[in-house]
PDB file of C-alpha atoms in Angstrom:
ATOM      1  CA  MET C   1     213.394  45.959   8.228  1.00  0.00           C
ATOM      2  CA  TYR C   2     216.963  45.431   9.338  1.00  0.00           C
ATOM      3  CA  LYS C   3     218.151  45.141  12.825  1.00  0.00           C
ATOM      4  CA  VAL C   4     221.441  46.986  11.930  1.00  0.00           C
ATOM      5  CA  VAL C   5     222.385  49.671   9.232  1.00  0.00           C
ATOM      6  CA  VAL C   6     226.074  49.967   8.579  1.00  0.00           C
ATOM      7  CA  PHE C   7     227.472  52.607   6.688  1.00  0.00           C
ATOM      8  CA  ALA C   8     230.275  51.056   4.630  1.00  0.00           C
ATOM      9  CA  GLY C   9     232.413  51.937   2.188  1.00  0.00           C
ATOM     10  CA  THR C  10     235.703  50.949   3.780  1.00  0.00           C
ATOM     11  CA  SER C  11     237.193  47.408   4.948  1.00  0.00           C
ATOM     12  CA  GLU C  12     236.100  48.004   8.682  1.00  0.00           C
ATOM     13  CA  GLY C  13     232.535  48.224   7.250  1.00  0.00           C
ATOM     14  CA  TYR C  14     232.672  45.364   4.967  1.00  0.00           C
ATOM     15  CA  ALA C  15     234.146  43.057   7.679  1.00  0.00           C
ATOM     16  CA  LEU C  16     231.183  44.366  10.175  1.00  0.00           C
ATOM     17  CA  SER C  17     228.449  43.837   7.699  1.00  0.00           C
ATOM     18  CA  GLU C  18     229.834  40.343   6.865  1.00  0.00           C
ATOM     19  CA  LEU C  19     230.242  39.482  10.536  1.00  0.00           C
ATOM     20  CA  ILE C  20     226.685  40.802  11.467  1.00  0.00           C
ATOM     21  CA  ALA C  21     224.954  38.561   8.510  1.00  0.00           C
ATOM     22  CA  SER C  22     226.933  35.513   9.511  1.00  0.00           C
ATOM     23  CA  LYS C  23     225.131  35.481  13.011  1.00  0.00           C
ATOM     24  CA  ASP C  24     221.677  35.194  11.548  1.00  0.00           C
ATOM     25  CA  ILE C  25     221.479  39.194  12.182  1.00  0.00           C
ATOM     26  CA  SER C  26     219.555  41.277   9.227  1.00  0.00           C
ATOM     27  CA  VAL C  27     222.047  44.125   8.145  1.00  0.00           C
ATOM     28  CA  CYS C  28     221.978  46.470   5.412  1.00  0.00           C
ATOM     29  CA  ALA C  29     225.163  47.779   4.372  1.00  0.00           C
ATOM     30  CA  CYS C  30     224.995  51.550   2.662  1.00  0.00           C
ATOM     31  CA  VAL C  31     227.687  52.286   0.142  1.00  0.00           C
ATOM     32  CA  ALA C  32     228.319  55.264  -1.908  1.00  0.00           C
ATOM     33  CA  THR C  33     229.488  53.738  -4.947  1.00  0.00           C
ATOM     34  CA  GLU C  34     229.003  50.966  -7.312  1.00  0.00           C
ATOM     35  CA  TYR C  35     232.427  49.510  -6.283  1.00  0.00           C
ATOM     36  CA  GLY C  36     231.133  49.129  -2.853  1.00  0.00           C
ATOM     37  CA  ALA C  37     228.297  47.081  -3.876  1.00  0.00           C
ATOM     38  CA  VAL C  38     230.552  44.696  -5.211  1.00  0.00           C
ATOM     39  CA  ARG C  39     232.732  44.050  -2.685  1.00  0.00           C
ATOM     40  CA  LEU C  40     229.784  42.675  -0.473  1.00  0.00           C
ATOM     41  CA  SER C  41     227.958  39.742  -1.631  1.00  0.00           C
ATOM     42  CA  GLN C  42     224.366  39.750  -0.830  1.00  0.00           C
ATOM     43  CA  THR C  43     222.234  37.111   1.316  1.00  0.00           C
ATOM     44  CA  THR C  44     219.242  36.693   2.907  1.00  0.00           C
ATOM     45  CA  ARG C  45     220.356  38.539   5.875  1.00  0.00           C
ATOM     46  CA  LEU C  46     222.893  41.103   4.061  1.00  0.00           C
ATOM     47  CA  SER C  47     221.109  43.583   1.419  1.00  0.00           C
ATOM     48  CA  VAL C  48     223.432  46.598   0.153  1.00  0.00           C
ATOM     49  CA  ARG C  49     221.942  50.009  -0.739  1.00  0.00           C
ATOM     50  CA  THR C  50     223.940  52.003  -3.215  1.00  0.00           C
ATOM     51  CA  GLY C  51     223.974  55.646  -3.949  1.00  0.00           C
ATOM     52  CA  ARG C  52     224.976  58.786  -1.460  1.00  0.00           C
ATOM     53  CA  MET C  53     222.226  60.048   1.050  1.00  0.00           C
ATOM     54  CA  THR C  54     221.594  63.327   2.392  1.00  0.00           C
ATOM     55  CA  GLU C  55     220.583  63.980   6.107  1.00  0.00           C
ATOM     56  CA  CYS C  56     217.112  64.064   4.986  1.00  0.00           C
ATOM     57  CA  GLU C  57     217.115  60.927   3.042  1.00  0.00           C
ATOM     58  CA  MET C  58     218.898  59.000   5.739  1.00  0.00           C
ATOM     59  CA  ALA C  59     216.197  60.279   8.177  1.00  0.00           C
ATOM     60  CA  ASP C  60     213.462  58.544   5.702  1.00  0.00           C
ATOM     61  CA  PHE C  61     215.404  55.835   5.233  1.00  0.00           C
ATOM     62  CA  PHE C  62     215.641  55.047   9.121  1.00  0.00           C
ATOM     63  CA  GLU C  63     211.942  55.815   9.609  1.00  0.00           C
ATOM     64  CA  ARG C  64     211.005  53.353   6.981  1.00  0.00           C
ATOM     65  CA  GLU C  65     213.353  50.684   8.158  1.00  0.00           C
ATOM     66  CA  LYS C  66     213.330  51.102  11.760  1.00  0.00           C
ATOM     67  CA  PRO C  67     216.747  49.722  12.378  1.00  0.00           C
ATOM     68  CA  GLU C  68     218.088  48.842  16.163  1.00  0.00           C
ATOM     69  CA  LEU C  69     221.619  50.157  15.648  1.00  0.00           C
ATOM     70  CA  ILE C  70     223.309  52.209  13.310  1.00  0.00           C
ATOM     71  CA  ILE C  71     227.060  51.885  12.991  1.00  0.00           C
ATOM     72  CA  ASP C  72     229.029  54.630  10.979  1.00  0.00           C
ATOM     73  CA  ALA C  73     232.250  52.668   9.481  1.00  0.00           C
ATOM     74  CA  THR C  74     232.761  55.498   6.762  1.00  0.00           C
ATOM     75  CA  HIS C  75     236.395  57.042   5.671  1.00  0.00           C
ATOM     76  CA  PRO C  76     238.087  59.136   8.754  1.00  0.00           C
ATOM     77  CA  TYR C  77     237.760  62.222   6.044  1.00  0.00           C
ATOM     78  CA  ALA C  78     234.216  61.747   5.610  1.00  0.00           C
ATOM     79  CA  VAL C  79     233.443  64.743   7.866  1.00  0.00           C
ATOM     80  CA  GLU C  80     230.305  65.464   6.333  1.00  0.00           C
ATOM     81  CA  VAL C  81     228.985  62.146   5.697  1.00  0.00           C
ATOM     82  CA  THR C  82     229.538  61.391   9.485  1.00  0.00           C
ATOM     83  CA  LYS C  83     228.061  64.584  10.839  1.00  0.00           C
ATOM     84  CA  ASN C  84     224.536  63.512   8.790  1.00  0.00           C
ATOM     85  CA  ILE C  85     224.602  60.141   9.779  1.00  0.00           C
ATOM     86  CA  ARG C  86     224.984  60.779  13.388  1.00  0.00           C
ATOM     87  CA  SER C  87     222.445  63.848  13.283  1.00  0.00           C
ATOM     88  CA  ALA C  88     219.967  61.776  11.806  1.00  0.00           C
ATOM     89  CA  ALA C  89     220.415  59.026  14.215  1.00  0.00           C
ATOM     90  CA  GLU C  90     219.974  61.096  16.853  1.00  0.00           C
ATOM     91  CA  LYS C  91     216.646  62.627  15.801  1.00  0.00           C
ATOM     92  CA  ALA C  92     215.253  59.215  15.038  1.00  0.00           C
ATOM     93  CA  LYS C  93     216.492  58.271  18.700  1.00  0.00           C
ATOM     94  CA  LEU C  94     218.493  55.196  17.315  1.00  0.00           C
ATOM     95  CA  SER C  95     221.841  53.675  18.853  1.00  0.00           C
ATOM     96  CA  TYR C  96     224.534  55.103  17.073  1.00  0.00           C
ATOM     97  CA  VAL C  97     228.183  53.778  17.084  1.00  0.00           C
ATOM     98  CA  ARG C  98     231.126  55.574  15.178  1.00  0.00           C
ATOM     99  CA  VAL C  99     233.848  53.128  14.399  1.00  0.00           C
ATOM    100  CA  LEU C 100     237.664  54.653  14.176  1.00  0.00           C
ATOM    101  CA  ARG C 101     240.463  53.713  12.292  1.00  0.00           C
ATOM    102  CA  ASP C 102     243.689  53.855  13.862  1.00  0.00           C
ATOM    103  CA  LYS C 103     246.317  56.708  12.754  1.00  0.00           C
ATOM    104  CA  GLY C 104     249.219  55.531  10.646  1.00  0.00           C
ATOM    105  CA  CYS C 105     253.094  56.364  11.751  1.00  0.00           C
ATOM    106  CA  GLU C 106     254.815  59.676  11.501  1.00  0.00           C
ATOM    107  CA  SER C 107     257.414  60.199   9.059  1.00  0.00           C
ATOM    108  CA  GLN C 108     260.006  62.587   9.786  1.00  0.00           C
ATOM    109  CA  SER C 109     260.634  63.009   6.063  1.00  0.00           C
ATOM    110  CA  ALA C 110     256.943  63.883   5.195  1.00  0.00           C
ATOM    111  CA  VAL C 111     255.114  67.312   4.955  1.00  0.00           C
ATOM    112  CA  TYR C 112     252.089  67.515   7.020  1.00  0.00           C
ATOM    113  CA  VAL C 113     249.397  69.883   5.662  1.00  0.00           C
ATOM    114  CA  ASP C 114     245.670  70.290   6.507  1.00  0.00           C
ATOM    115  CA  SER C 115     244.015  70.348   3.172  1.00  0.00           C
ATOM    116  CA  ALA C 116     244.341  69.598  -0.474  1.00  0.00           C
ATOM    117  CA  LYS C 117     244.486  73.333  -0.975  1.00  0.00           C
ATOM    118  CA  GLU C 118     247.822  73.576   1.445  1.00  0.00           C
ATOM    119  CA  ALA C 119     249.176  70.488  -0.319  1.00  0.00           C
ATOM    120  CA  VAL C 120     248.772  72.446  -3.351  1.00  0.00           C
ATOM    121  CA  ASP C 121     250.204  75.647  -2.120  1.00  0.00           C
ATOM    122  CA  TYR C 122     253.284  73.635  -1.038  1.00  0.00           C
ATOM    123  CA  LEU C 123     253.684  71.607  -4.382  1.00  0.00           C
ATOM    124  CA  LYS C 124     253.535  75.220  -6.189  1.00  0.00           C
ATOM    125  CA  GLU C 125     257.086  75.932  -4.534  1.00  0.00           C
ATOM    126  CA  THR C 126     258.574  72.514  -6.107  1.00  0.00           C
ATOM    127  CA  HIS C 127     259.606  70.878  -9.176  1.00  0.00           C
ATOM    128  CA  GLY C 128     259.071  67.256 -10.242  1.00  0.00           C
ATOM    129  CA  ASN C 129     256.433  64.963 -10.824  1.00  0.00           C
ATOM    130  CA  ILE C 130     253.648  64.119  -8.234  1.00  0.00           C
ATOM    131  CA  LEU C 131     251.504  60.952  -7.653  1.00  0.00           C
ATOM    132  CA  VAL C 132     248.330  61.986  -6.226  1.00  0.00           C
ATOM    133  CA  THR C 133     246.614  58.986  -4.314  1.00  0.00           C
ATOM    134  CA  THR C 134     243.647  61.067  -2.545  1.00  0.00           C
ATOM    135  CA  GLY C 135     240.971  60.022  -4.801  1.00  0.00           C
ATOM    136  CA  SER C 136     239.007  62.103  -7.434  1.00  0.00           C
ATOM    137  CA  LYS C 137     237.067  64.018  -4.786  1.00  0.00           C
ATOM    138  CA  GLU C 138     239.394  66.879  -4.431  1.00  0.00           C
ATOM    139  CA  LEU C 139     241.418  66.535  -7.461  1.00  0.00           C
ATOM    140  CA  HIS C 140     239.882  69.724  -9.244  1.00  0.00           C
ATOM    141  CA  VAL C 141     242.210  71.574  -6.679  1.00  0.00           C
ATOM    142  CA  PHE C 142     245.342  70.211  -8.071  1.00  0.00           C
ATOM    143  CA  THR C 143     244.324  72.002 -11.570  1.00  0.00           C
ATOM    144  CA  GLU C 144     245.649  75.091  -9.808  1.00  0.00           C
ATOM    145  CA  LEU C 145     249.367  73.950 -10.278  1.00  0.00           C
ATOM    146  CA  PRO C 146     250.471  75.607 -13.258  1.00  0.00           C
ATOM    147  CA  ASP C 147     251.907  72.558 -15.124  1.00  0.00           C
ATOM    148  CA  TYR C 148     249.315  69.884 -13.596  1.00  0.00           C
ATOM    149  CA  GLU C 149     248.392  68.105 -16.974  1.00  0.00           C
ATOM    150  CA  ASP C 150     251.884  67.165 -16.913  1.00  0.00           C
ATOM    151  CA  ARG C 151     253.431  67.065 -13.871  1.00  0.00           C
ATOM    152  CA  VAL C 152     250.234  65.372 -11.658  1.00  0.00           C
ATOM    153  CA  PHE C 153     249.623  61.546 -11.965  1.00  0.00           C
ATOM    154  CA  ALA C 154     246.262  60.909 -10.206  1.00  0.00           C
ATOM    155  CA  ARG C 155     245.363  57.536  -9.062  1.00  0.00           C
ATOM    156  CA  VAL C 156     242.014  56.921  -8.890  1.00  0.00           C
ATOM    157  CA  LEU C 157     238.929  54.425  -8.470  1.00  0.00           C
ATOM    158  CA  SER C 158     238.619  52.398 -11.545  1.00  0.00           C
ATOM    159  CA  LEU C 159     234.861  53.517 -12.306  1.00  0.00           C
ATOM    160  CA  ALA C 160     233.865  54.956 -15.601  1.00  0.00           C
ATOM    161  CA  SER C 161     232.013  57.897 -13.903  1.00  0.00           C
ATOM    162  CA  VAL C 162     235.119  58.860 -12.038  1.00  0.00           C
ATOM    163  CA  ALA C 163     237.318  58.398 -14.989  1.00  0.00           C
ATOM    164  CA  ARG C 164     234.891  60.875 -16.766  1.00  0.00           C
ATOM    165  CA  SER C 165     235.055  63.446 -14.195  1.00  0.00           C
ATOM    166  CA  CYS C 166     238.765  63.269 -14.130  1.00  0.00           C
ATOM    167  CA  GLU C 167     239.100  63.752 -17.974  1.00  0.00           C
ATOM    168  CA  GLU C 168     237.044  66.797 -17.666  1.00  0.00           C
ATOM    169  CA  LEU C 169     239.512  68.202 -15.188  1.00  0.00           C
ATOM    170  CA  GLY C 170     242.398  67.567 -17.932  1.00  0.00           C
ATOM    171  CA  PHE C 171     243.567  64.286 -16.274  1.00  0.00           C
ATOM    172  CA  SER C 172     243.813  61.764 -19.467  1.00  0.00           C
ATOM    173  CA  GLY C 173     246.082  59.154 -20.993  1.00  0.00           C
ATOM    174  CA  LYS C 174     249.284  58.212 -18.607  1.00  0.00           C
ATOM    175  CA  ASN C 175     248.453  61.023 -16.039  1.00  0.00           C
ATOM    176  CA  LEU C 176     245.393  58.963 -15.058  1.00  0.00           C
ATOM    177  CA  ILE C 177     245.893  55.912 -13.064  1.00  0.00           C
ATOM    178  CA  CYS C 178     242.356  54.116 -12.714  1.00  0.00           C
ATOM    179  CA  MET C 179     242.919  50.910 -10.421  1.00  0.00           C
ATOM    180  CA  GLN C 180     241.422  49.672  -7.109  1.00  0.00           C
ATOM    181  CA  GLY C 181     243.825  49.204  -3.832  1.00  0.00           C
ATOM    182  CA  PRO C 182     244.817  48.129  -1.546  1.00  0.00           C
ATOM    183  CA  PHE C 183     248.139  48.685  -3.152  1.00  0.00           C
ATOM    184  CA  SER C 184     251.039  46.849  -1.823  1.00  0.00           C
ATOM    185  CA  LEU C 185     254.848  48.392  -1.140  1.00  0.00           C
ATOM    186  CA  ASP C 186     256.127  46.931  -4.362  1.00  0.00           C
ATOM    187  CA  MET C 187     253.179  48.414  -6.447  1.00  0.00           C
ATOM    188  CA  ASN C 188     253.597  52.012  -4.860  1.00  0.00           C
ATOM    189  CA  ILE C 189     257.403  51.850  -5.807  1.00  0.00           C
ATOM    190  CA  ALA C 190     256.688  50.791  -9.163  1.00  0.00           C
ATOM    191  CA  MET C 191     254.440  53.694  -9.635  1.00  0.00           C
ATOM    192  CA  LEU C 192     256.562  56.054  -8.304  1.00  0.00           C
ATOM    193  CA  ARG C 193     259.407  55.080 -10.396  1.00  0.00           C
ATOM    194  CA  GLN C 194     257.379  54.445 -13.559  1.00  0.00           C
ATOM    195  CA  TYR C 195     256.176  58.102 -13.553  1.00  0.00           C
ATOM    196  CA  GLN C 196     259.573  59.314 -11.803  1.00  0.00           C
ATOM    197  CA  CYS C 197     257.463  61.028  -9.012  1.00  0.00           C
ATOM    198  CA  ARG C 198     259.439  63.291  -6.602  1.00  0.00           C
ATOM    199  CA  TYR C 199     256.310  63.892  -4.406  1.00  0.00           C
ATOM    200  CA  LEU C 200     253.348  61.294  -3.216  1.00  0.00           C
ATOM    201  CA  VAL C 201     250.185  63.032  -1.804  1.00  0.00           C
ATOM    202  CA  THR C 202     248.311  61.213   0.502  1.00  0.00           C
ATOM    203  CA  LYS C 203     246.003  61.219   3.365  1.00  0.00           C
ATOM    204  CA  ASP C 204     246.496  59.520   6.516  1.00  0.00           C
ATOM    205  CA  SER C 205     244.012  56.651   5.827  1.00  0.00           C
ATOM    206  CA  GLY C 206     245.578  54.410   8.796  1.00  0.00           C
ATOM    207  CA  LYS C 207     246.973  50.864   8.289  1.00  0.00           C
ATOM    208  CA  ALA C 208     243.841  49.454   6.883  1.00  0.00           C
ATOM    209  CA  GLY C 209     243.966  52.083   4.019  1.00  0.00           C
ATOM    210  CA  GLY C 210     247.744  51.410   2.903  1.00  0.00           C
ATOM    211  CA  PHE C 211     249.217  54.461   4.575  1.00  0.00           C
ATOM    212  CA  GLU C 212     252.339  52.805   5.506  1.00  0.00           C
ATOM    213  CA  GLU C 213     252.967  51.119   2.353  1.00  0.00           C
ATOM    214  CA  LYS C 214     252.801  54.572   0.770  1.00  0.00           C
ATOM    215  CA  LEU C 215     255.319  55.883   3.435  1.00  0.00           C
ATOM    216  CA  LEU C 216     257.755  53.311   2.857  1.00  0.00           C
ATOM    217  CA  ALA C 217     257.182  53.284  -1.057  1.00  0.00           C
ATOM    218  CA  ALA C 218     258.421  57.177  -0.656  1.00  0.00           C
ATOM    219  CA  ALA C 219     261.233  56.500   1.018  1.00  0.00           C
ATOM    220  CA  ALA C 220     262.557  53.802  -1.107  1.00  0.00           C
ATOM    221  CA  CYS C 221     262.117  56.149  -4.033  1.00  0.00           C
ATOM    222  CA  ASP C 222     263.616  59.266  -2.248  1.00  0.00           C
ATOM    223  CA  ALA C 223     260.129  60.479  -2.717  1.00  0.00           C
ATOM    224  CA  THR C 224     258.549  63.303  -0.082  1.00  0.00           C
ATOM    225  CA  PRO C 225     255.292  62.346   1.402  1.00  0.00           C
ATOM    226  CA  VAL C 226     252.748  65.315   1.358  1.00  0.00           C
ATOM    227  CA  VAL C 227     250.071  64.280   3.948  1.00  0.00           C
ATOM    228  CA  ILE C 228     246.768  65.892   4.413  1.00  0.00           C
ATOM    229  CA  GLY C 229     246.191  65.533   8.105  1.00  0.00           C
ATOM    230  CA  ARG C 230     242.863  63.976   9.731  1.00  0.00           C
ATOM    231  CA  PRO C 231     240.053  66.109  10.511  1.00  0.00           C
ATOM    232  CA  PRO C 232     239.732  66.747  14.432  1.00  0.00           C
ATOM    233  CA  GLU C 233     239.432  63.605  16.738  1.00  0.00           C
ATOM    234  CA  GLU C 234     236.332  61.950  17.043  1.00  0.00           C
ATOM    235  CA  GLU C 235     234.595  59.719  19.643  1.00  0.00           C
ATOM    236  CA  GLY C 236     234.189  55.948  18.763  1.00  0.00           C
ATOM    237  CA  MET C 237     235.615  52.652  18.817  1.00  0.00           C
ATOM    238  CA  SER C 238     237.913  50.381  16.849  1.00  0.00           C
ATOM    239  CA  LEU C 239     236.816  47.663  14.579  1.00  0.00           C
ATOM    240  CA  ASN C 240     237.946  45.073  17.127  1.00  0.00           C
ATOM    241  CA  ASP C 241     236.141  46.905  20.127  1.00  0.00           C
ATOM    242  CA  CYS C 242     232.968  47.259  17.546  1.00  0.00           C
ATOM    243  CA  LYS C 243     233.066  43.183  17.142  1.00  0.00           C
ATOM    244  CA  LYS C 244     233.158  42.740  20.858  1.00  0.00           C
ATOM    245  CA  PHE C 245     230.350  45.359  21.390  1.00  0.00           C
ATOM    246  CA  LEU C 246     228.231  43.486  18.832  1.00  0.00           C
ATOM    247  CA  ALA C 247     228.821  40.033  20.251  1.00  0.00           C
ATOM    248  CA  GLU C 248     227.950  41.384  23.744  1.00  0.00           C
ATOM    249  CA  ARG C 249     224.767  43.100  22.157  1.00  0.00           C
ATOM    250  CA  PHE C 250     223.257  40.321  20.309  1.00  0.00           C
ATOM    251  CA  GLY C 251     224.510  37.450  22.419  1.00  0.00           C
ATOM    252  CA  PHE C 252     226.792  35.831  19.742  1.00  0.00           C
ATOM    253  CA  VAL C 253     230.150  34.219  20.319  1.00  0.00           C
ATOM    254  CA  LEU C 254     233.245  35.476  18.295  1.00  0.00           C
ATOM    255  CA  LYS C 255     234.849  32.398  16.588  1.00  0.00           C
ATOM    256  CA  PRO C 256     237.913  33.477  14.654  1.00  0.00           C
ATOM    257  CA  LYS C 257     239.007  32.204  10.983  1.00  0.00           C
ATOM    258  CA  VAL C 258     242.236  30.651  11.592  1.00  0.00           C
ATOM    259  CA  SER C 259     244.316  29.325   8.522  1.00  0.00           C
ATOM    260  CA  LEU C 260     247.515  27.222   9.144  1.00  0.00           C
ATOM    261  CA  VAL C 261     250.052  28.483   6.399  1.00  0.00           C
ATOM    262  CA  GLY C 262     253.441  26.832   5.385  1.00  0.00           C
ATOM    263  CA  ILE C 263     255.841  29.498   3.722  1.00  0.00           C
ATOM    264  CA  GLY C 264     257.928  27.369   1.825  1.00  0.00           C
ATOM    265  CA  MET C 265     261.356  27.947   1.763  1.00  0.00           C
ATOM    266  CA  GLY C 266     261.023  31.084   4.012  1.00  0.00           C
ATOM    267  CA  THR C 267     260.519  33.900   1.382  1.00  0.00           C
ATOM    268  CA  LYS C 268     257.527  35.599   0.089  1.00  0.00           C
ATOM    269  CA  GLU C 269     258.366  34.612  -3.317  1.00  0.00           C
ATOM    270  CA  THR C 270     258.283  31.024  -2.661  1.00  0.00           C
ATOM    271  CA  LEU C 271     254.641  31.406  -1.695  1.00  0.00           C
ATOM    272  CA  THR C 272     251.884  29.311  -3.254  1.00  0.00           C
ATOM    273  CA  GLN C 273     249.031  31.935  -4.630  1.00  0.00           C
ATOM    274  CA  LYS C 274     246.617  30.406  -1.853  1.00  0.00           C
ATOM    275  CA  ALA C 275     249.144  31.413   0.624  1.00  0.00           C
ATOM    276  CA  GLN C 276     249.603  34.678  -0.478  1.00  0.00           C
ATOM    277  CA  GLU C 277     245.849  35.145  -0.632  1.00  0.00           C
ATOM    278  CA  VAL C 278     245.146  33.984   2.789  1.00  0.00           C
ATOM    279  CA  LEU C 279     248.177  35.966   4.087  1.00  0.00           C
ATOM    280  CA  LEU C 280     246.684  39.304   2.304  1.00  0.00           C
ATOM    281  CA  GLU C 281     243.299  38.641   4.121  1.00  0.00           C
ATOM    282  CA  ALA C 282     244.692  38.371   7.787  1.00  0.00           C
ATOM    283  CA  GLN C 283     244.272  40.753  10.272  1.00  0.00           C
ATOM    284  CA  LEU C 284     246.515  38.956  12.443  1.00  0.00           C
ATOM    285  CA  ILE C 285     250.007  36.941  11.615  1.00  0.00           C
ATOM    286  CA  ILE C 286     251.439  34.724  14.449  1.00  0.00           C
ATOM    287  CA  GLY C 287     254.295  32.811  13.895  1.00  0.00           C
ATOM    288  CA  ALA C 288     258.183  32.741  14.514  1.00  0.00           C
ATOM    289  CA  LYS C 289     260.077  35.713  14.318  1.00  0.00           C
ATOM    290  CA  ARG C 290     261.738  34.883  11.076  1.00  0.00           C
ATOM    291  CA  MET C 291     258.708  33.957   9.426  1.00  0.00           C
ATOM    292  CA  VAL C 292     256.438  36.776  10.404  1.00  0.00           C
ATOM    293  CA  GLU C 293     259.069  39.426   8.966  1.00  0.00           C
ATOM    294  CA  ALA C 294     259.121  37.310   5.690  1.00  0.00           C
ATOM    295  CA  VAL C 295     255.535  37.693   4.923  1.00  0.00           C
ATOM    296  CA  ALA C 296     253.452  40.016   7.357  1.00  0.00           C
ATOM    297  CA  LYS C 297     252.438  43.297   5.833  1.00  0.00           C
ATOM    298  CA  PRO C 298     252.835  46.737   7.625  1.00  0.00           C
ATOM    299  CA  ALA C 299     249.055  47.057   8.023  1.00  0.00           C
ATOM    300  CA  GLN C 300     248.875  43.568   9.916  1.00  0.00           C
ATOM    301  CA  LYS C 301     249.316  42.926  13.693  1.00  0.00           C
ATOM    302  CA  GLN C 302     252.058  40.538  14.415  1.00  0.00           C
ATOM    303  CA  VAL C 303     252.676  38.239  17.487  1.00  0.00           C
ATOM    304  CA  VAL C 304     255.923  36.550  17.519  1.00  0.00           C
ATOM    305  CA  GLU C 305     255.555  32.862  18.964  1.00  0.00           C
ATOM    306  CA  TYR C 306     256.024  29.525  17.940  1.00  0.00           C
ATOM    307  CA  ARG C 307     254.709  26.960  20.545  1.00  0.00           C
ATOM    308  CA  ALA C 308     251.503  25.882  19.721  1.00  0.00           C
ATOM    309  CA  GLU C 309     249.977  26.249  23.108  1.00  0.00           C
ATOM    310  CA  GLU C 310     250.676  29.854  23.652  1.00  0.00           C
ATOM    311  CA  ILE C 311     249.426  30.518  19.968  1.00  0.00           C
ATOM    312  CA  ALA C 312     246.150  28.878  20.826  1.00  0.00           C
ATOM    313  CA  ALA C 313     245.905  30.769  24.326  1.00  0.00           C
ATOM    314  CA  TYR C 314     246.194  33.968  22.501  1.00  0.00           C
ATOM    315  CA  ILE C 315     243.736  33.474  19.478  1.00  0.00           C
ATOM    316  CA  GLU C 316     241.144  32.272  22.259  1.00  0.00           C
ATOM    317  CA  SER C 317     241.635  35.025  24.300  1.00  0.00           C
ATOM    318  CA  HIS C 318     241.221  37.740  21.403  1.00  0.00           C
ATOM    319  CA  PRO C 319     238.706  36.083  18.968  1.00  0.00           C
ATOM    320  CA  GLU C 320     238.003  39.349  17.384  1.00  0.00           C
ATOM    321  CA  GLU C 321     241.390  39.676  15.734  1.00  0.00           C
ATOM    322  CA  SER C 322     240.250  37.538  12.733  1.00  0.00           C
ATOM    323  CA  PRO C 323     241.197  36.162  10.183  1.00  0.00           C
ATOM    324  CA  VAL C 324     244.346  34.813  11.578  1.00  0.00           C
TER     325      VAL C 324
END
């Protein structure tokens, strides 16, 4: 039996699952694919359940395990999954929390559409190669483009089952890019230039999903972002608010993980490998303005401060913003 069930598959879900387990609270992280299972290390307090579930299967799972709390930290575009989780939790009379991901910034150069079908309708009237970064689930829609086998380059998860399904649709060879993110600005730029793409199709996956890096890369390569809009707004809480909610509900103290990182001669090129790993993991970057600008990623919250007392006070008053 688990006190908490987290529907994960996102960076928020992974972070919450590991936080709960670290506080000696039993948690089951539910992920759709084997990749999600690999991202989490199972422990005596953290179990991982792999595979998609219908609403009925969720209801059976809840009845069997009798959790105290359900946390839905699935992707903002997983509308049907969220609907099923919420419905199954309500029928089982279990506490339910939806964790929401902040929207990304808007781009004046982007084309905004409501669906993959609308993206394809727009692209039919254009010329030039297309980098599609919305995954494999709706990739079949892009086969409606007359010359998709030459023009479309699909970036999908590096899973054998995903690669097979893409090949069945006609995406193979150089037009099928099987890689696991998150992708840096430099990586996005390199792909757009390598395949001479004039369009980048993406969803607004927010800062945590690398959305801003995609927009910046498109701007650097003079490519047009085609953004599939989010579903209607939901009620829920942010990742940090959920951390505070869990601490209050289960009576534990949030203790941020803090790393002190030297940045060499002041550019990202001179960082050590360990420094790069720590900075990539961080949710919050604190430092003098020049240093923060040199190393922070678009998705990371930044606080410009160099005085030790002020830094310590900020961290103490925002323990949920971790790693720092």
